[in-house]
């Protein structure tokens, strides 16, 4: 065996027989390609720690996503009350998904815009938002025009000169009634709602 071979054996034996490192003492900077694959290799330790951190991060993301899902009780409550569904952020999103499939999403968007307008007290903001609502949903030139009868539409036209945060109240109620009586029953029978309900039931059985 050559000198280099003997020397290599000595180094390997010294590495194996080295006494355990005392707690708190830094470990020697062993090669990242440690031939024995032992746990003393700093590269091996770092790789294991990174893997654990990535696993924890993925689990945290999964748990966070699960927390955003509505509970089974909440999903069931939507079937009992249209108003309760509209008060729920998740309920509105699911209902909006269904309305989009029926090309009537703008009804909900108009209703939500009116809700936001009601909260405003600054006259400048009220004027700006009321104009945007009119141009987006009420004007006959709007591509997103909602279904309002001529009497309600004429009433809105008469208030445009002096807008208020309640100027769309009657129109909002008319759209609310339309969604409640027409869209909501179909939503409860749709695959959008039924699939969500089934998923929430399965989730409860798994826990």
PDB file of C-alpha atoms in Angstrom:
ATOM      1  CA  UNK A   1       0.000   0.000   0.000  1.00  0.00           C
ATOM      2  CA  UNK A   2       1.415   3.408  -0.909  1.00  0.00           C
ATOM      3  CA  UNK A   3       2.136   6.191   1.560  1.00  0.00           C
ATOM      4  CA  UNK A   4      -0.933   8.066   0.471  1.00  0.00           C
ATOM      5  CA  UNK A   5      -3.133   4.961   1.102  1.00  0.00           C
ATOM      6  CA  UNK A   6      -1.732   4.451   4.631  1.00  0.00           C
ATOM      7  CA  UNK A   7      -2.209   8.092   5.449  1.00  0.00           C
ATOM      8  CA  UNK A   8      -5.823   7.990   4.257  1.00  0.00           C
ATOM      9  CA  UNK A   9      -6.583   4.949   6.463  1.00  0.00           C
ATOM     10  CA  UNK A  10      -5.114   6.767   9.480  1.00  0.00           C
ATOM     11  CA  UNK A  11      -7.270   9.815   8.852  1.00  0.00           C
ATOM     12  CA  UNK A  12     -10.411   7.716   8.475  1.00  0.00           C
ATOM     13  CA  UNK A  13      -9.659   5.736  11.657  1.00  0.00           C
ATOM     14  CA  UNK A  14      -9.031   8.961  13.584  1.00  0.00           C
ATOM     15  CA  UNK A  15     -12.383  10.327  12.342  1.00  0.00           C
ATOM     16  CA  UNK A  16     -14.297   7.205  13.430  1.00  0.00           C
ATOM     17  CA  UNK A  17     -12.588   6.829  16.819  1.00  0.00           C
ATOM     18  CA  UNK A  18     -12.701  10.499  17.697  1.00  0.00           C
ATOM     19  CA  UNK A  19     -14.339  11.050  21.115  1.00  0.00           C
ATOM     20  CA  UNK A  20     -17.826  12.543  21.127  1.00  0.00           C
ATOM     21  CA  UNK A  21     -17.939  16.317  21.062  1.00  0.00           C
ATOM     22  CA  UNK A  22     -18.660  17.944  24.403  1.00  0.00           C
ATOM     23  CA  UNK A  23     -21.961  19.830  24.621  1.00  0.00           C
ATOM     24  CA  UNK A  24     -21.627  23.443  23.631  1.00  0.00           C
ATOM     25  CA  UNK A  25     -18.313  22.857  21.832  1.00  0.00           C
ATOM     26  CA  UNK A  26     -18.240  23.656  18.103  1.00  0.00           C
ATOM     27  CA  UNK A  27     -17.811  20.635  15.879  1.00  0.00           C
ATOM     28  CA  UNK A  28     -14.922  20.448  13.440  1.00  0.00           C
ATOM     29  CA  UNK A  29     -15.639  21.672   9.975  1.00  0.00           C
ATOM     30  CA  UNK A  30     -15.893  18.231   8.411  1.00  0.00           C
ATOM     31  CA  UNK A  31     -16.101  17.817   4.677  1.00  0.00           C
ATOM     32  CA  UNK A  32     -19.541  18.234   3.136  1.00  0.00           C
ATOM     33  CA  UNK A  33     -18.908  15.008   1.207  1.00  0.00           C
ATOM     34  CA  UNK A  34     -18.282  12.995   4.365  1.00  0.00           C
ATOM     35  CA  UNK A  35     -17.420   9.474   3.131  1.00  0.00           C
ATOM     36  CA  UNK A  36     -19.185   7.700   5.983  1.00  0.00           C
ATOM     37  CA  UNK A  37     -22.408   9.741   5.779  1.00  0.00           C
ATOM     38  CA  UNK A  38     -22.343  10.161   9.556  1.00  0.00           C
ATOM     39  CA  UNK A  39     -24.473  12.686  11.415  1.00  0.00           C
ATOM     40  CA  UNK A  40     -21.344  14.603  12.434  1.00  0.00           C
ATOM     41  CA  UNK A  41     -21.130  16.038   8.941  1.00  0.00           C
ATOM     42  CA  UNK A  42     -22.283  19.667   9.084  1.00  0.00           C
ATOM     43  CA  UNK A  43     -23.568  19.492   5.512  1.00  0.00           C
ATOM     44  CA  UNK A  44     -25.772  16.525   6.459  1.00  0.00           C
ATOM     45  CA  UNK A  45     -27.129  18.379   9.493  1.00  0.00           C
ATOM     46  CA  UNK A  46     -27.882  21.515   7.500  1.00  0.00           C
ATOM     47  CA  UNK A  47     -29.655  19.477   4.844  1.00  0.00           C
ATOM     48  CA  UNK A  48     -31.823  17.756   7.468  1.00  0.00           C
ATOM     49  CA  UNK A  49     -32.668  21.062   9.152  1.00  0.00           C
ATOM     50  CA  UNK A  50     -33.630  22.655   5.827  1.00  0.00           C
ATOM     51  CA  UNK A  51     -35.854  19.655   5.028  1.00  0.00           C
ATOM     52  CA  UNK A  52     -37.586  19.944   8.422  1.00  0.00           C
ATOM     53  CA  UNK A  53     -38.116  23.668   7.972  1.00  0.00           C
ATOM     54  CA  UNK A  54     -39.600  23.162   4.511  1.00  0.00           C
ATOM     55  CA  UNK A  55     -41.925  20.450   5.830  1.00  0.00           C
ATOM     56  CA  UNK A  56     -43.119  22.715   8.655  1.00  0.00           C
ATOM     57  CA  UNK A  57     -43.653  25.579   6.238  1.00  0.00           C
ATOM     58  CA  UNK A  58     -45.760  23.372   3.947  1.00  0.00           C
ATOM     59  CA  UNK A  59     -47.830  22.118   6.893  1.00  0.00           C
ATOM     60  CA  UNK A  60     -48.377  25.692   8.117  1.00  0.00           C
ATOM     61  CA  UNK A  61     -49.565  26.679   4.645  1.00  0.00           C
ATOM     62  CA  UNK A  62     -51.968  23.735   4.517  1.00  0.00           C
ATOM     63  CA  UNK A  63     -53.353  24.580   7.969  1.00  0.00           C
ATOM     64  CA  UNK A  64     -53.748  28.252   7.045  1.00  0.00           C
ATOM     65  CA  UNK A  65     -55.620  27.343   3.862  1.00  0.00           C
ATOM     66  CA  UNK A  66     -57.868  25.010   5.826  1.00  0.00           C
ATOM     67  CA  UNK A  67     -58.630  27.762   8.346  1.00  0.00           C
ATOM     68  CA  UNK A  68     -59.927  29.987   5.549  1.00  0.00           C
ATOM     69  CA  UNK A  69     -62.558  27.434   4.590  1.00  0.00           C
ATOM     70  CA  UNK A  70     -66.051  27.989   6.056  1.00  0.00           C
ATOM     71  CA  UNK A  71     -67.169  25.514   8.688  1.00  0.00           C
ATOM     72  CA  UNK A  72     -69.889  22.948   8.054  1.00  0.00           C
ATOM     73  CA  UNK A  73     -72.270  24.823  10.357  1.00  0.00           C
ATOM     74  CA  UNK A  74     -71.649  28.045   8.449  1.00  0.00           C
ATOM     75  CA  UNK A  75     -72.275  26.414   5.063  1.00  0.00           C
ATOM     76  CA  UNK A  76     -75.489  24.854   6.388  1.00  0.00           C
ATOM     77  CA  UNK A  77     -76.616  28.213   7.767  1.00  0.00           C
ATOM     78  CA  UNK A  78     -76.509  29.722   4.275  1.00  0.00           C
ATOM     79  CA  UNK A  79     -79.311  27.380   3.198  1.00  0.00           C
ATOM     80  CA  UNK A  80     -81.455  28.704   6.048  1.00  0.00           C
ATOM     81  CA  UNK A  81     -80.841  32.396   5.462  1.00  0.00           C
ATOM     82  CA  UNK A  82     -79.939  34.394   2.365  1.00  0.00           C
ATOM     83  CA  UNK A  83     -79.073  37.328   4.617  1.00  0.00           C
ATOM     84  CA  UNK A  84     -76.662  35.186   6.640  1.00  0.00           C
ATOM     85  CA  UNK A  85     -74.907  34.077   3.489  1.00  0.00           C
ATOM     86  CA  UNK A  86     -74.447  37.681   2.338  1.00  0.00           C
ATOM     87  CA  UNK A  87     -72.959  38.617   5.711  1.00  0.00           C
ATOM     88  CA  UNK A  88     -70.327  35.891   5.312  1.00  0.00           C
ATOM     89  CA  UNK A  89     -67.260  36.754   3.259  1.00  0.00           C
ATOM     90  CA  UNK A  90     -66.887  33.115   2.194  1.00  0.00           C
ATOM     91  CA  UNK A  91     -70.609  32.941   1.463  1.00  0.00           C
ATOM     92  CA  UNK A  92     -70.467  35.943  -0.839  1.00  0.00           C
ATOM     93  CA  UNK A  93     -67.459  34.519  -2.678  1.00  0.00           C
ATOM     94  CA  UNK A  94     -69.154  31.163  -3.275  1.00  0.00           C
ATOM     95  CA  UNK A  95     -72.412  32.836  -4.307  1.00  0.00           C
ATOM     96  CA  UNK A  96     -70.477  35.127  -6.629  1.00  0.00           C
ATOM     97  CA  UNK A  97     -68.849  32.102  -8.256  1.00  0.00           C
ATOM     98  CA  UNK A  98     -72.299  30.679  -8.931  1.00  0.00           C
ATOM     99  CA  UNK A  99     -73.652  33.981 -10.285  1.00  0.00           C
ATOM    100  CA  UNK A 100     -70.670  34.207 -12.601  1.00  0.00           C
ATOM    101  CA  UNK A 101     -71.687  30.885 -14.132  1.00  0.00           C
ATOM    102  CA  UNK A 102     -75.128  32.413 -14.829  1.00  0.00           C
ATOM    103  CA  UNK A 103     -73.727  35.702 -16.122  1.00  0.00           C
ATOM    104  CA  UNK A 104     -75.423  37.636 -13.323  1.00  0.00           C
ATOM    105  CA  UNK A 105     -72.409  38.431 -11.142  1.00  0.00           C
ATOM    106  CA  UNK A 106     -73.025  42.159 -11.614  1.00  0.00           C
ATOM    107  CA  UNK A 107     -76.149  41.970  -9.457  1.00  0.00           C
ATOM    108  CA  UNK A 108     -74.052  41.063  -6.429  1.00  0.00           C
ATOM    109  CA  UNK A 109     -71.319  43.557  -7.314  1.00  0.00           C
ATOM    110  CA  UNK A 110     -73.926  46.328  -7.551  1.00  0.00           C
ATOM    111  CA  UNK A 111     -75.390  45.344  -4.175  1.00  0.00           C
ATOM    112  CA  UNK A 112     -71.930  45.374  -2.564  1.00  0.00           C
ATOM    113  CA  UNK A 113     -71.079  48.743  -4.112  1.00  0.00           C
ATOM    114  CA  UNK A 114     -74.275  50.200  -2.639  1.00  0.00           C
ATOM    115  CA  UNK A 115     -73.357  48.787   0.763  1.00  0.00           C
ATOM    116  CA  UNK A 116     -70.007  50.539   0.594  1.00  0.00           C
ATOM    117  CA  UNK A 117     -71.630  53.802  -0.477  1.00  0.00           C
ATOM    118  CA  UNK A 118     -73.920  53.731   2.561  1.00  0.00           C
ATOM    119  CA  UNK A 119     -70.874  53.839   4.850  1.00  0.00           C
ATOM    120  CA  UNK A 120     -69.527  57.052   3.330  1.00  0.00           C
ATOM    121  CA  UNK A 121     -70.106  60.440   4.948  1.00  0.00           C
ATOM    122  CA  UNK A 122     -67.644  62.614   3.016  1.00  0.00           C
ATOM    123  CA  UNK A 123     -69.684  64.457   0.338  1.00  0.00           C
ATOM    124  CA  UNK A 124     -66.793  64.364  -2.131  1.00  0.00           C
ATOM    125  CA  UNK A 125     -66.378  60.610  -1.767  1.00  0.00           C
ATOM    126  CA  UNK A 126     -70.152  60.088  -1.922  1.00  0.00           C
ATOM    127  CA  UNK A 127     -70.362  62.035  -5.157  1.00  0.00           C
ATOM    128  CA  UNK A 128     -67.465  60.116  -6.713  1.00  0.00           C
ATOM    129  CA  UNK A 129     -68.706  56.667  -5.684  1.00  0.00           C
ATOM    130  CA  UNK A 130     -72.299  57.364  -6.663  1.00  0.00           C
ATOM    131  CA  UNK A 131     -71.125  58.477 -10.109  1.00  0.00           C
ATOM    132  CA  UNK A 132     -69.042  55.307 -10.543  1.00  0.00           C
ATOM    133  CA  UNK A 133     -71.985  53.112  -9.520  1.00  0.00           C
ATOM    134  CA  UNK A 134     -74.232  54.890 -11.987  1.00  0.00           C
ATOM    135  CA  UNK A 135     -71.779  54.569 -14.849  1.00  0.00           C
ATOM    136  CA  UNK A 136     -70.987  50.924 -14.054  1.00  0.00           C
ATOM    137  CA  UNK A 137     -74.424  49.505 -13.276  1.00  0.00           C
ATOM    138  CA  UNK A 138     -77.321  51.913 -13.885  1.00  0.00           C
ATOM    139  CA  UNK A 139     -76.623  53.824 -17.078  1.00  0.00           C
ATOM    140  CA  UNK A 140     -78.169  52.296 -20.184  1.00  0.00           C
ATOM    141  CA  UNK A 141     -74.716  52.689 -21.765  1.00  0.00           C
ATOM    142  CA  UNK A 142     -73.099  50.484 -19.119  1.00  0.00           C
ATOM    143  CA  UNK A 143     -72.026  46.992 -20.251  1.00  0.00           C
ATOM    144  CA  UNK A 144     -72.780  45.786 -16.690  1.00  0.00           C
ATOM    145  CA  UNK A 145     -76.294  47.236 -16.479  1.00  0.00           C
ATOM    146  CA  UNK A 146     -78.394  45.576 -13.764  1.00  0.00           C
ATOM    147  CA  UNK A 147     -82.107  44.798 -14.077  1.00  0.00           C
ATOM    148  CA  UNK A 148     -83.986  47.770 -12.616  1.00  0.00           C
ATOM    149  CA  UNK A 149     -87.504  48.816 -13.510  1.00  0.00           C
ATOM    150  CA  UNK A 150     -88.067  52.159 -15.206  1.00  0.00           C
ATOM    151  CA  UNK A 151     -89.557  53.821 -12.116  1.00  0.00           C
ATOM    152  CA  UNK A 152     -86.536  53.077  -9.945  1.00  0.00           C
ATOM    153  CA  UNK A 153     -84.134  54.051 -12.698  1.00  0.00           C
ATOM    154  CA  UNK A 154     -85.935  57.384 -13.206  1.00  0.00           C
ATOM    155  CA  UNK A 155     -85.753  58.077  -9.486  1.00  0.00           C
ATOM    156  CA  UNK A 156     -81.982  57.604  -9.574  1.00  0.00           C
ATOM    157  CA  UNK A 157     -81.667  59.937 -12.561  1.00  0.00           C
ATOM    158  CA  UNK A 158     -83.449  62.648 -10.613  1.00  0.00           C
ATOM    159  CA  UNK A 159     -80.996  62.450  -7.696  1.00  0.00           C
ATOM    160  CA  UNK A 160     -77.816  62.602  -9.758  1.00  0.00           C
ATOM    161  CA  UNK A 161     -77.569  66.384  -9.370  1.00  0.00           C
ATOM    162  CA  UNK A 162     -77.472  66.040  -5.570  1.00  0.00           C
ATOM    163  CA  UNK A 163     -76.195  62.527  -4.807  1.00  0.00           C
ATOM    164  CA  UNK A 164     -76.386  60.986  -1.346  1.00  0.00           C
ATOM    165  CA  UNK A 165     -75.116  57.801   0.234  1.00  0.00           C
ATOM    166  CA  UNK A 166     -78.689  56.430   0.185  1.00  0.00           C
ATOM    167  CA  UNK A 167     -79.617  57.339  -3.364  1.00  0.00           C
ATOM    168  CA  UNK A 168     -79.466  53.687  -4.526  1.00  0.00           C
ATOM    169  CA  UNK A 169     -81.328  52.227  -1.556  1.00  0.00           C
ATOM    170  CA  UNK A 170     -84.479  51.326  -3.488  1.00  0.00           C
ATOM    171  CA  UNK A 171     -82.498  49.963  -6.428  1.00  0.00           C
ATOM    172  CA  UNK A 172     -80.345  47.930  -4.065  1.00  0.00           C
ATOM    173  CA  UNK A 173     -83.415  46.411  -2.438  1.00  0.00           C
ATOM    174  CA  UNK A 174     -84.838  45.523  -5.838  1.00  0.00           C
ATOM    175  CA  UNK A 175     -81.633  43.667  -6.792  1.00  0.00           C
ATOM    176  CA  UNK A 176     -81.513  42.027  -3.366  1.00  0.00           C
ATOM    177  CA  UNK A 177     -85.046  40.713  -3.875  1.00  0.00           C
ATOM    178  CA  UNK A 178     -84.177  39.483  -7.360  1.00  0.00           C
ATOM    179  CA  UNK A 179     -81.147  37.539  -6.094  1.00  0.00           C
ATOM    180  CA  UNK A 180     -83.077  36.180  -3.117  1.00  0.00           C
ATOM    181  CA  UNK A 181     -86.095  34.933  -5.038  1.00  0.00           C
ATOM    182  CA  UNK A 182     -84.483  33.986  -8.326  1.00  0.00           C
ATOM    183  CA  UNK A 183     -80.757  33.201  -7.986  1.00  0.00           C
ATOM    184  CA  UNK A 184     -80.539  31.931  -4.419  1.00  0.00           C
ATOM    185  CA  UNK A 185     -82.779  28.823  -4.797  1.00  0.00           C
ATOM    186  CA  UNK A 186     -80.791  27.771  -7.861  1.00  0.00           C
ATOM    187  CA  UNK A 187     -77.569  28.364  -5.985  1.00  0.00           C
ATOM    188  CA  UNK A 188     -78.620  25.949  -3.207  1.00  0.00           C
ATOM    189  CA  UNK A 189     -79.291  23.272  -5.825  1.00  0.00           C
ATOM    190  CA  UNK A 190     -76.110  23.952  -7.781  1.00  0.00           C
ATOM    191  CA  UNK A 191     -72.956  21.855  -7.824  1.00  0.00           C
ATOM    192  CA  UNK A 192     -71.057  24.873  -6.474  1.00  0.00           C
ATOM    193  CA  UNK A 193     -72.932  24.759  -3.172  1.00  0.00           C
ATOM    194  CA  UNK A 194     -73.473  20.989  -2.998  1.00  0.00           C
ATOM    195  CA  UNK A 195     -69.812  20.195  -3.640  1.00  0.00           C
ATOM    196  CA  UNK A 196     -68.726  22.647  -0.937  1.00  0.00           C
ATOM    197  CA  UNK A 197     -71.213  21.148   1.505  1.00  0.00           C
ATOM    198  CA  UNK A 198     -69.989  17.623   0.745  1.00  0.00           C
ATOM    199  CA  UNK A 199     -66.360  18.686   1.208  1.00  0.00           C
ATOM    200  CA  UNK A 200     -67.103  20.269   4.578  1.00  0.00           C
ATOM    201  CA  UNK A 201     -68.916  17.119   5.716  1.00  0.00           C
ATOM    202  CA  UNK A 202     -65.963  14.958   4.703  1.00  0.00           C
ATOM    203  CA  UNK A 203     -63.613  17.295   6.541  1.00  0.00           C
ATOM    204  CA  UNK A 204     -65.669  16.902   9.714  1.00  0.00           C
ATOM    205  CA  UNK A 205     -65.578  13.113   9.449  1.00  0.00           C
ATOM    206  CA  UNK A 206     -61.805  13.157   8.973  1.00  0.00           C
ATOM    207  CA  UNK A 207     -61.198  15.175  12.147  1.00  0.00           C
TER     208      UNK A 207
END
